mmCIF file with all atom_site columns, C-alpha atoms and ligand atoms in Angstrom:
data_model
loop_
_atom_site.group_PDB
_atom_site.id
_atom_site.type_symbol
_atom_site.label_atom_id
_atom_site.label_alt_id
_atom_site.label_comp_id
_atom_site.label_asym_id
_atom_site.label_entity_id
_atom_site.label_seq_id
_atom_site.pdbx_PDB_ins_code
_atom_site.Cartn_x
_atom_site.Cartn_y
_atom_site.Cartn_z
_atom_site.occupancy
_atom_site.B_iso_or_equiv
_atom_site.pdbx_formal_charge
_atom_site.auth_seq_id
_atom_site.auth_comp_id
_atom_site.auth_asym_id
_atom_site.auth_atom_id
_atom_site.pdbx_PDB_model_num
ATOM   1   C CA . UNK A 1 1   ? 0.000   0.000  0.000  1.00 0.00 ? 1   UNK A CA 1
ATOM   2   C CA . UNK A 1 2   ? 1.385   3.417  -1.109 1.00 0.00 ? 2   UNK A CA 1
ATOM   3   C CA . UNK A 1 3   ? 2.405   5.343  2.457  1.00 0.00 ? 3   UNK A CA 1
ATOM   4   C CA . UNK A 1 4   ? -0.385  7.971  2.299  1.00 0.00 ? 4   UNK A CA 1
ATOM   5   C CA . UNK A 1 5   ? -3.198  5.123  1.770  1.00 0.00 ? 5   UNK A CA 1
ATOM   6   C CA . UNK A 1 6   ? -1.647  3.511  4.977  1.00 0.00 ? 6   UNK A CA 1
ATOM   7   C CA . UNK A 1 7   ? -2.270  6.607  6.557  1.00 0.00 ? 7   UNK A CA 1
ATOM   8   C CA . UNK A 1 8   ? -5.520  7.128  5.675  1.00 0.00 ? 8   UNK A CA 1
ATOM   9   C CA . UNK A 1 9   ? -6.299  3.588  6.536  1.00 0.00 ? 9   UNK A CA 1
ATOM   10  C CA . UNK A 1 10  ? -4.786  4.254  10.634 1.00 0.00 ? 10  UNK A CA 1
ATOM   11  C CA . UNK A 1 11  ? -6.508  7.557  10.702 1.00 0.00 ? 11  UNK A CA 1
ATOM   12  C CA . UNK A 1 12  ? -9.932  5.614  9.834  1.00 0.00 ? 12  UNK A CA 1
ATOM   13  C CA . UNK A 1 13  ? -9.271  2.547  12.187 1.00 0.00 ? 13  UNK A CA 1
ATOM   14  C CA . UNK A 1 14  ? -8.302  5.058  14.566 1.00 0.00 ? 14  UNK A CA 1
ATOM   15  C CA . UNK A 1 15  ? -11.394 6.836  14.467 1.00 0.00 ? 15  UNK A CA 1
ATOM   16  C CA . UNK A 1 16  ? -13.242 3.543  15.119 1.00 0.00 ? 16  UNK A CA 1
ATOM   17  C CA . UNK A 1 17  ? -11.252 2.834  18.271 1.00 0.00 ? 17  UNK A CA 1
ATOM   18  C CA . UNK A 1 18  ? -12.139 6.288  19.168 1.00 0.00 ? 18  UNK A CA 1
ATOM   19  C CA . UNK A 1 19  ? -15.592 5.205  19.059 1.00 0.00 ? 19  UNK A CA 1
ATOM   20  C CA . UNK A 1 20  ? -15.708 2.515  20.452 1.00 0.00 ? 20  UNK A CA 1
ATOM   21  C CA . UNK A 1 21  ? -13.249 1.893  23.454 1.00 0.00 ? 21  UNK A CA 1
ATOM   22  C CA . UNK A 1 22  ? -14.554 0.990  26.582 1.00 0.00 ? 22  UNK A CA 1
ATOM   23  C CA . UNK A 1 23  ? -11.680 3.096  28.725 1.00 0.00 ? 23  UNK A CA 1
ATOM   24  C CA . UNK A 1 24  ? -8.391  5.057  27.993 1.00 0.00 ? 24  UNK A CA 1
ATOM   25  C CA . UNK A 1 25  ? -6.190  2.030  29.243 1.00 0.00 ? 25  UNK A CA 1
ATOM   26  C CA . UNK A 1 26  ? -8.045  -0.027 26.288 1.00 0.00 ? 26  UNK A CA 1
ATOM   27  C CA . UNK A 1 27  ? -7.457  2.500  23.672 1.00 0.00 ? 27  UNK A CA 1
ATOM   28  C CA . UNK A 1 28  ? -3.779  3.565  24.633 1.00 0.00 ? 28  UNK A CA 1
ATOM   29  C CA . UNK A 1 29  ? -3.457  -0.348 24.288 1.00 0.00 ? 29  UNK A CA 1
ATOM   30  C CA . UNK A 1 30  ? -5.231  -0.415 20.660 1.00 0.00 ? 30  UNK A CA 1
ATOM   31  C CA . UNK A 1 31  ? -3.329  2.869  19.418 1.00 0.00 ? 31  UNK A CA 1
ATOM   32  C CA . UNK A 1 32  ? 0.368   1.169  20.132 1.00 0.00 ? 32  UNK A CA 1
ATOM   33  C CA . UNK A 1 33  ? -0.414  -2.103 18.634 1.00 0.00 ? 33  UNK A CA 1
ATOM   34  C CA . UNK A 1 34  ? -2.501  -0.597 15.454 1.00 0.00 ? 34  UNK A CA 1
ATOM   35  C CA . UNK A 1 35  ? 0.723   2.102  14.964 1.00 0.00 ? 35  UNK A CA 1
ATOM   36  C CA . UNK A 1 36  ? 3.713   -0.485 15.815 1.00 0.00 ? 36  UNK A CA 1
ATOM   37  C CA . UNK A 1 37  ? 2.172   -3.383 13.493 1.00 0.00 ? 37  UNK A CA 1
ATOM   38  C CA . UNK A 1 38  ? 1.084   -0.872 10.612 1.00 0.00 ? 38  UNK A CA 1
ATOM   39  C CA . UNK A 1 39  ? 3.766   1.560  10.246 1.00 0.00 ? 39  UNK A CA 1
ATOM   40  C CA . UNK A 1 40  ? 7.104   -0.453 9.305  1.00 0.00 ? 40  UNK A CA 1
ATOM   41  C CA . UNK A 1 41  ? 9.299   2.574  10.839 1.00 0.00 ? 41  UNK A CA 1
ATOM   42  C CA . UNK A 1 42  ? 7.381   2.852  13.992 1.00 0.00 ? 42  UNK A CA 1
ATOM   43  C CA . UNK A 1 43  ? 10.054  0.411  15.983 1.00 0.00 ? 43  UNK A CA 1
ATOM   44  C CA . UNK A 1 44  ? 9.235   1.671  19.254 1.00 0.00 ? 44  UNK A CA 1
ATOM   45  C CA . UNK A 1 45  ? 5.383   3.211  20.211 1.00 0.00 ? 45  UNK A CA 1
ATOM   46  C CA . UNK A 1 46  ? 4.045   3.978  24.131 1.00 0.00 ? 46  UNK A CA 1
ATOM   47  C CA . UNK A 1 47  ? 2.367   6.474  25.794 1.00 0.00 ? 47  UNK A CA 1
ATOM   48  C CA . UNK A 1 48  ? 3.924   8.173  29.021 1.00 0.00 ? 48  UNK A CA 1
ATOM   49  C CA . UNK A 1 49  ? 1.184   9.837  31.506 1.00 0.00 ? 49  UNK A CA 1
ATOM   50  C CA . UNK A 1 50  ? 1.702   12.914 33.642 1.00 0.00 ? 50  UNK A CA 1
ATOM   51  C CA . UNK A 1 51  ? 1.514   11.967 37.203 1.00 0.00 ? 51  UNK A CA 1
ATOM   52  C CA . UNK A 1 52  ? 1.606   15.848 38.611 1.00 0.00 ? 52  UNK A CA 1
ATOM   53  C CA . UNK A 1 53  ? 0.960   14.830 42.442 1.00 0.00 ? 53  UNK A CA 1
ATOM   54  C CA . UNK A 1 54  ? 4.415   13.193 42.490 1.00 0.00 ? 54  UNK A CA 1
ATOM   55  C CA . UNK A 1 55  ? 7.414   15.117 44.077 1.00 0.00 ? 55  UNK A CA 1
ATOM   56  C CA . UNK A 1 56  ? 8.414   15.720 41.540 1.00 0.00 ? 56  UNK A CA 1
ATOM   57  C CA . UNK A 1 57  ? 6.396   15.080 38.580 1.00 0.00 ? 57  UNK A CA 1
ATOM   58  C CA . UNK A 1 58  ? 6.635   12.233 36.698 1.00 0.00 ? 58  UNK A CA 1
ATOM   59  C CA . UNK A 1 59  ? 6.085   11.113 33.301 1.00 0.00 ? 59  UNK A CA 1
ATOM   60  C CA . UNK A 1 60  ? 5.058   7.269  33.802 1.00 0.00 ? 60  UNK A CA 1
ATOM   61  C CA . UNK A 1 61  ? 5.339   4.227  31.263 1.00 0.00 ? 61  UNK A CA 1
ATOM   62  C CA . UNK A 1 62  ? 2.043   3.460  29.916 1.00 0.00 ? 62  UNK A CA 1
ATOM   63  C CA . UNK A 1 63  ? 0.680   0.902  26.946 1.00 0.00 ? 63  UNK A CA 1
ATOM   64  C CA . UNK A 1 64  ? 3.522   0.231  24.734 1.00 0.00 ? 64  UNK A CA 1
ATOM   65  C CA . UNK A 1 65  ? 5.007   -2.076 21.830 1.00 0.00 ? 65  UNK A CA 1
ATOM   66  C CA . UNK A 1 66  ? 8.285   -2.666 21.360 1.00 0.00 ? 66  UNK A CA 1
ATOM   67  C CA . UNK A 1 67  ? 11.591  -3.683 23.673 1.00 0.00 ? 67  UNK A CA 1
ATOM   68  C CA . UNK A 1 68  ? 11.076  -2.686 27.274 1.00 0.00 ? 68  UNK A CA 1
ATOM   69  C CA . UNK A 1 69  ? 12.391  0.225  28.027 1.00 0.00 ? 69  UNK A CA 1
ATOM   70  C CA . UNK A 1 70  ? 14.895  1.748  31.291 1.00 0.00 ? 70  UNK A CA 1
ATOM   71  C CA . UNK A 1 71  ? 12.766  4.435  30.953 1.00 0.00 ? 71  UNK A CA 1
ATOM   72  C CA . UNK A 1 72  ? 9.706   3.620  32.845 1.00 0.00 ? 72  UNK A CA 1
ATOM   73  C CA . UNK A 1 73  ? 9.601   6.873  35.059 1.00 0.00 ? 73  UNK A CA 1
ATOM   74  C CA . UNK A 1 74  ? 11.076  10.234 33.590 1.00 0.00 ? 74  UNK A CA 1
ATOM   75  C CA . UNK A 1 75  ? 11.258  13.100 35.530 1.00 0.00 ? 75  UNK A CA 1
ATOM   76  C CA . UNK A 1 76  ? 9.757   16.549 33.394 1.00 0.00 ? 76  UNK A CA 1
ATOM   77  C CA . UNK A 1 77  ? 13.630  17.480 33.223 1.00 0.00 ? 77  UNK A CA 1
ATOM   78  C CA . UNK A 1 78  ? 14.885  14.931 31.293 1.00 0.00 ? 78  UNK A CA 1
ATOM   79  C CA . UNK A 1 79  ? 14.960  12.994 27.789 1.00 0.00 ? 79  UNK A CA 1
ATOM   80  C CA . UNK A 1 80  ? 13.140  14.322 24.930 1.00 0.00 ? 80  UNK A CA 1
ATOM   81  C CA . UNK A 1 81  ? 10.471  13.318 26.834 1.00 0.00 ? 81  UNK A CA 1
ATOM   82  C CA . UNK A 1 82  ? 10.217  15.498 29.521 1.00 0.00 ? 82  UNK A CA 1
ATOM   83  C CA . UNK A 1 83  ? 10.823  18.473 27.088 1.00 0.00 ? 83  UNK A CA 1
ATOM   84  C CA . UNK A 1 84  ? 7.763   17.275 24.868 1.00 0.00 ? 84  UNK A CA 1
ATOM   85  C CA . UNK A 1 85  ? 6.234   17.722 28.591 1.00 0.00 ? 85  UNK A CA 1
ATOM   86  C CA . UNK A 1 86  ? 6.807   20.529 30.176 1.00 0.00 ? 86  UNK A CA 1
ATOM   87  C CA . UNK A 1 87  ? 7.224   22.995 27.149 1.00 0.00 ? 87  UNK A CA 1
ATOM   88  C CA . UNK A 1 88  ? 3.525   21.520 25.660 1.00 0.00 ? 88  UNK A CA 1
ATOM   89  C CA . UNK A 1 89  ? 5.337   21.092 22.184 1.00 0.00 ? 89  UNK A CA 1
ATOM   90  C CA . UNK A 1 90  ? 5.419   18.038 19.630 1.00 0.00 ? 90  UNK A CA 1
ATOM   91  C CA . UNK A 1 91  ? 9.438   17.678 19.542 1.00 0.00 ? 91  UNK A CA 1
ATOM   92  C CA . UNK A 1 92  ? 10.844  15.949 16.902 1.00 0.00 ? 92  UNK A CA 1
ATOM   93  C CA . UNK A 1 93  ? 14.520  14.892 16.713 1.00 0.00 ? 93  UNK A CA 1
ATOM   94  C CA . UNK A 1 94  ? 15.847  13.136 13.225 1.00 0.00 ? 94  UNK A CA 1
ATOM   95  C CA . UNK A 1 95  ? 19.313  12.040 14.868 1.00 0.00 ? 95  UNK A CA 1
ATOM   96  C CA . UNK A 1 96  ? 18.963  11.174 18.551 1.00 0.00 ? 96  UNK A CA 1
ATOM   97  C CA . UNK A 1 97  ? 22.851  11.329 18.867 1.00 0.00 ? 97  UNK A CA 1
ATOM   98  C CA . UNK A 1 98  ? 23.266  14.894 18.083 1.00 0.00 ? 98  UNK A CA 1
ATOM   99  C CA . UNK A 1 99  ? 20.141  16.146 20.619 1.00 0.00 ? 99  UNK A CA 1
ATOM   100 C CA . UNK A 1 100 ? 21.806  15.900 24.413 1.00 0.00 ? 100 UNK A CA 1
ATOM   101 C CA . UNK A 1 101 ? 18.474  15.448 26.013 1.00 0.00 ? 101 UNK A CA 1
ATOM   102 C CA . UNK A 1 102 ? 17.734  12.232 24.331 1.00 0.00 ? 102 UNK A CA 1
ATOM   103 C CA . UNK A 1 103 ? 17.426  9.130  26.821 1.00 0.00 ? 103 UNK A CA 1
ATOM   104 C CA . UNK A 1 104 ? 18.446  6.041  25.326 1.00 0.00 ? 104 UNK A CA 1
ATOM   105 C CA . UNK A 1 105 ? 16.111  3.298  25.176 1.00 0.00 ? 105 UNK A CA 1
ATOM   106 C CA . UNK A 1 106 ? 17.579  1.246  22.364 1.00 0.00 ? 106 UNK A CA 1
ATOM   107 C CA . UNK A 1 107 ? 20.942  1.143  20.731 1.00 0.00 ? 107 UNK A CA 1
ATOM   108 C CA . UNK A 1 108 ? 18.902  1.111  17.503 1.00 0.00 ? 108 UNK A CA 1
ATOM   109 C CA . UNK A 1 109 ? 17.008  3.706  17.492 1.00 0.00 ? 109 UNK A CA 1
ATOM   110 C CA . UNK A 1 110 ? 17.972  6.860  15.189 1.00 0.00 ? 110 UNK A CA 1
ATOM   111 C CA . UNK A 1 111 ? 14.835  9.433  15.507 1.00 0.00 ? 111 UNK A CA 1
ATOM   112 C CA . UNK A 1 112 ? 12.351  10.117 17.685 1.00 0.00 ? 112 UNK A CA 1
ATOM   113 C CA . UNK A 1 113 ? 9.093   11.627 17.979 1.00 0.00 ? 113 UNK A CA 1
ATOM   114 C CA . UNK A 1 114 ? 6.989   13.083 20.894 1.00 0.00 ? 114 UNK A CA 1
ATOM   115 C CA . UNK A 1 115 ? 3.674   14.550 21.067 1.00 0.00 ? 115 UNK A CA 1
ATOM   116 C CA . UNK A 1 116 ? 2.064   15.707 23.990 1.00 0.00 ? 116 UNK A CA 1
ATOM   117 C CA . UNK A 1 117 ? -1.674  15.418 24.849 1.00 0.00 ? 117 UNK A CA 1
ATOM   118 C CA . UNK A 1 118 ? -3.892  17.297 26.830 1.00 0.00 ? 118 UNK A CA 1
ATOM   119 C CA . UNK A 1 119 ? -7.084  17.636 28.854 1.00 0.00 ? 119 UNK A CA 1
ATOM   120 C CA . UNK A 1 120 ? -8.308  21.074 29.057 1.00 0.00 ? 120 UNK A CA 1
ATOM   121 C CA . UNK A 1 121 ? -5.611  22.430 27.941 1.00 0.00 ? 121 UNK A CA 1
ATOM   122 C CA . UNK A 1 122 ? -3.042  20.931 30.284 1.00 0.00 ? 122 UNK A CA 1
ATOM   123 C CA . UNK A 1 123 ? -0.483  18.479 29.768 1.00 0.00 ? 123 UNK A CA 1
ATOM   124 C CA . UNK A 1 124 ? -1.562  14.934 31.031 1.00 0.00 ? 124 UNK A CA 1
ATOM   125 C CA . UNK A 1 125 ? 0.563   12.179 28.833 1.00 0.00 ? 125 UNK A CA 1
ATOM   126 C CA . UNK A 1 126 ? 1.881   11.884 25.604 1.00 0.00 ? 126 UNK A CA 1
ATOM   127 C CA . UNK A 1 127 ? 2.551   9.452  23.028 1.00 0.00 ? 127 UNK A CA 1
ATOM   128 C CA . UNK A 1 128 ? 6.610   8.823  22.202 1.00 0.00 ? 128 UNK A CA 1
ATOM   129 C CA . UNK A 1 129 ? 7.720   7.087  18.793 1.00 0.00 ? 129 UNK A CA 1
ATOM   130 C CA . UNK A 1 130 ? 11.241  5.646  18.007 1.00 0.00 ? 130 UNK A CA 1
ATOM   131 C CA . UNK A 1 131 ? 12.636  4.431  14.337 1.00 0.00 ? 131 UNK A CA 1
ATOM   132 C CA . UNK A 1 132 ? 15.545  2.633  13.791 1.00 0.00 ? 132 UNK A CA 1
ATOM   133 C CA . UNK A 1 133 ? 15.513  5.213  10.863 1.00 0.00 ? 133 UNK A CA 1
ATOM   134 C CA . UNK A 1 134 ? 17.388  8.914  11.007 1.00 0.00 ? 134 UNK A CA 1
ATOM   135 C CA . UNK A 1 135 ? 14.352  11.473 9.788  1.00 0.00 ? 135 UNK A CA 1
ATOM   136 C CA . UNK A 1 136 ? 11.865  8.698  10.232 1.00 0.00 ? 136 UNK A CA 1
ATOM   137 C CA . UNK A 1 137 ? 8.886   11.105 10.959 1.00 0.00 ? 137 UNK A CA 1
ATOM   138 C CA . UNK A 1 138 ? 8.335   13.429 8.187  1.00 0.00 ? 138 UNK A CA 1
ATOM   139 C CA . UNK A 1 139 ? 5.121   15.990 8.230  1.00 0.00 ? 139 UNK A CA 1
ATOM   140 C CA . UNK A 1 140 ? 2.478   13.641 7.559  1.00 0.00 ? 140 UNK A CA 1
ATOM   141 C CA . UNK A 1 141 ? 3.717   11.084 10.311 1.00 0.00 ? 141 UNK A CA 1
ATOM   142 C CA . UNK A 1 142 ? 3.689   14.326 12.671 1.00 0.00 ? 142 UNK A CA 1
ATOM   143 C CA . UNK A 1 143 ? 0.187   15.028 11.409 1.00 0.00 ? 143 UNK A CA 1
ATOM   144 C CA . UNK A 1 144 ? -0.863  11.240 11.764 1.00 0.00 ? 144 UNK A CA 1
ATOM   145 C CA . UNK A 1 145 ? 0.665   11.011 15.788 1.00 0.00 ? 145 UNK A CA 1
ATOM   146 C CA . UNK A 1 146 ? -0.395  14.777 16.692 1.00 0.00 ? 146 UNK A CA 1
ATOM   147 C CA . UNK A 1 147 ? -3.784  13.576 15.265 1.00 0.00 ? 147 UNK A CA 1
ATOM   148 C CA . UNK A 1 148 ? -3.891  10.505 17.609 1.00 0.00 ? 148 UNK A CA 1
ATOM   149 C CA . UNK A 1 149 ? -2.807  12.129 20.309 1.00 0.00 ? 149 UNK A CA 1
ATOM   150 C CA . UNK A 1 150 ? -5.432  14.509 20.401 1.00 0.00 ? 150 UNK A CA 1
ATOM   151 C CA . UNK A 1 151 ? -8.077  11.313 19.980 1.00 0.00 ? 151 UNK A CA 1
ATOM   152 C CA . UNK A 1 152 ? -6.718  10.215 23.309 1.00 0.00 ? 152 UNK A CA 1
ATOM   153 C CA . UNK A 1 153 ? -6.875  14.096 24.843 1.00 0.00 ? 153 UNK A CA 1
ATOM   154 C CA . UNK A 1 154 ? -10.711 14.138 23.698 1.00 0.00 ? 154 UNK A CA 1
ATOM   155 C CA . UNK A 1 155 ? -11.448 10.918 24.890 1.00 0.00 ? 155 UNK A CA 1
ATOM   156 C CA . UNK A 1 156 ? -9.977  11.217 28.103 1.00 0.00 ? 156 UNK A CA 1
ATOM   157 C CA . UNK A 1 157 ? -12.028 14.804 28.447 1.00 0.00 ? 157 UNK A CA 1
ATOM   158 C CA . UNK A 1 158 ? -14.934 13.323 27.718 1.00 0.00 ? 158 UNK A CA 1
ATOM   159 C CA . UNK A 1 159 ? -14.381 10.290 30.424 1.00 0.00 ? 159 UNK A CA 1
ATOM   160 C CA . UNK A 1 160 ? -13.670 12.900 32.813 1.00 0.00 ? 160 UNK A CA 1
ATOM   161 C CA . UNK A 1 161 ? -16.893 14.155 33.052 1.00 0.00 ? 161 UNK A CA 1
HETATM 162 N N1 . SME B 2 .   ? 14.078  8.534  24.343 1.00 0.00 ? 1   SME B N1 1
HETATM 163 C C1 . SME B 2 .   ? 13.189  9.036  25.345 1.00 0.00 ? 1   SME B C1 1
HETATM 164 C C2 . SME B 2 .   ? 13.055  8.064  26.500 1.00 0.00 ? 1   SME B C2 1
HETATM 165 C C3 . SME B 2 .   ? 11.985  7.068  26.303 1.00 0.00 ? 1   SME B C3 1
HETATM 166 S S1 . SME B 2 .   ? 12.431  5.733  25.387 1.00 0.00 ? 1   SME B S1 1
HETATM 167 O O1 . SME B 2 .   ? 12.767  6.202  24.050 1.00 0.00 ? 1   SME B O1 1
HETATM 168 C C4 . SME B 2 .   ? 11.184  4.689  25.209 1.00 0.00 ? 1   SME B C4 1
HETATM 169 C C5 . SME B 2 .   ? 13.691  10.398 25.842 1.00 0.00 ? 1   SME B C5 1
HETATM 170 O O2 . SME B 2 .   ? 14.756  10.841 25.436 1.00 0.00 ? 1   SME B O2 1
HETATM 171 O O3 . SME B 2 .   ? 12.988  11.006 26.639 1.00 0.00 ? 1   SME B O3 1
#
């Protein structure tokens, strides 16, 4: 399938998860296994989740596919993580070895992407990508995992209520 007709297809399937998922936990669980097993460069795909009441606060290892990570807690100061974080900003690095804030998490991975999500307006996760490919995540991958992060925002808003 040509890579914008993948797209298309996740951004559909997504919707129906969306739809249709019976809590957060269930669709952070469907979003990293539809992403890792559709798009070939997506080597590594989890959400982290804001935990604000710990001293200090924490970004925590949610749903994920892919090797298990060191990183399971990362404090807002650190890794490209915590920068996605506290500054509210997608960040996208296309060579993790020339960014100092990257935390490694595999010896193959070459980019990264991170995309924060939020609940009325404030920070409360976010979903991180690795590739075992430099400049993995062009504009229409940032588009595709801005796009699900903000499915997860709206549904977690609307379980809130
Ligand atoms: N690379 C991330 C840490 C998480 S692992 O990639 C899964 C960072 O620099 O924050």
């Amino acid at each position: 399938m040509a890579p914008l007709a993948k797209t298309q297809e996740v951004w559909k399937a997504l919707d129906r998860l969306a739809a249709t998922a019976a809590s957060s936990e269930q669709l952070m669980t469907a979003i990293v296994k539809l992403l890792h097993e559709t798009m070939l460069k997506y080597n590594w795909v989890g959400f982290y989740m804001l935990e604000r009441e710990a001293n200090p606060p924490m970004l925590i290892l949610g749903p994920f596919q892919g090797a298990m990570t060191p990183h399971t807690r990362i404090p807002l100061n650190q890794g490209i993580c915590g920068a996605a974080a506290s500054t509210g900003k997608t960040v996208v690095v296309d060579d993790v070895k020339s960014d100092p804030r990257y935390l490694a998490c595999s010896i193959e991975t070459k980019s990264e992407i991170v995309v924060p999500i939020f609940v009325k307006g404030k920070v409360v996760g976010e979903l991180d990508i690795d590739s075992h490919f430099p400049a993995a995540f062009t504009t229409e991958d940032r588009d595709l995992v801005e796009r699900t992060a903000q499915a997860v925002g709206e549904f977690l808003e609307k379980s809130s209520r």
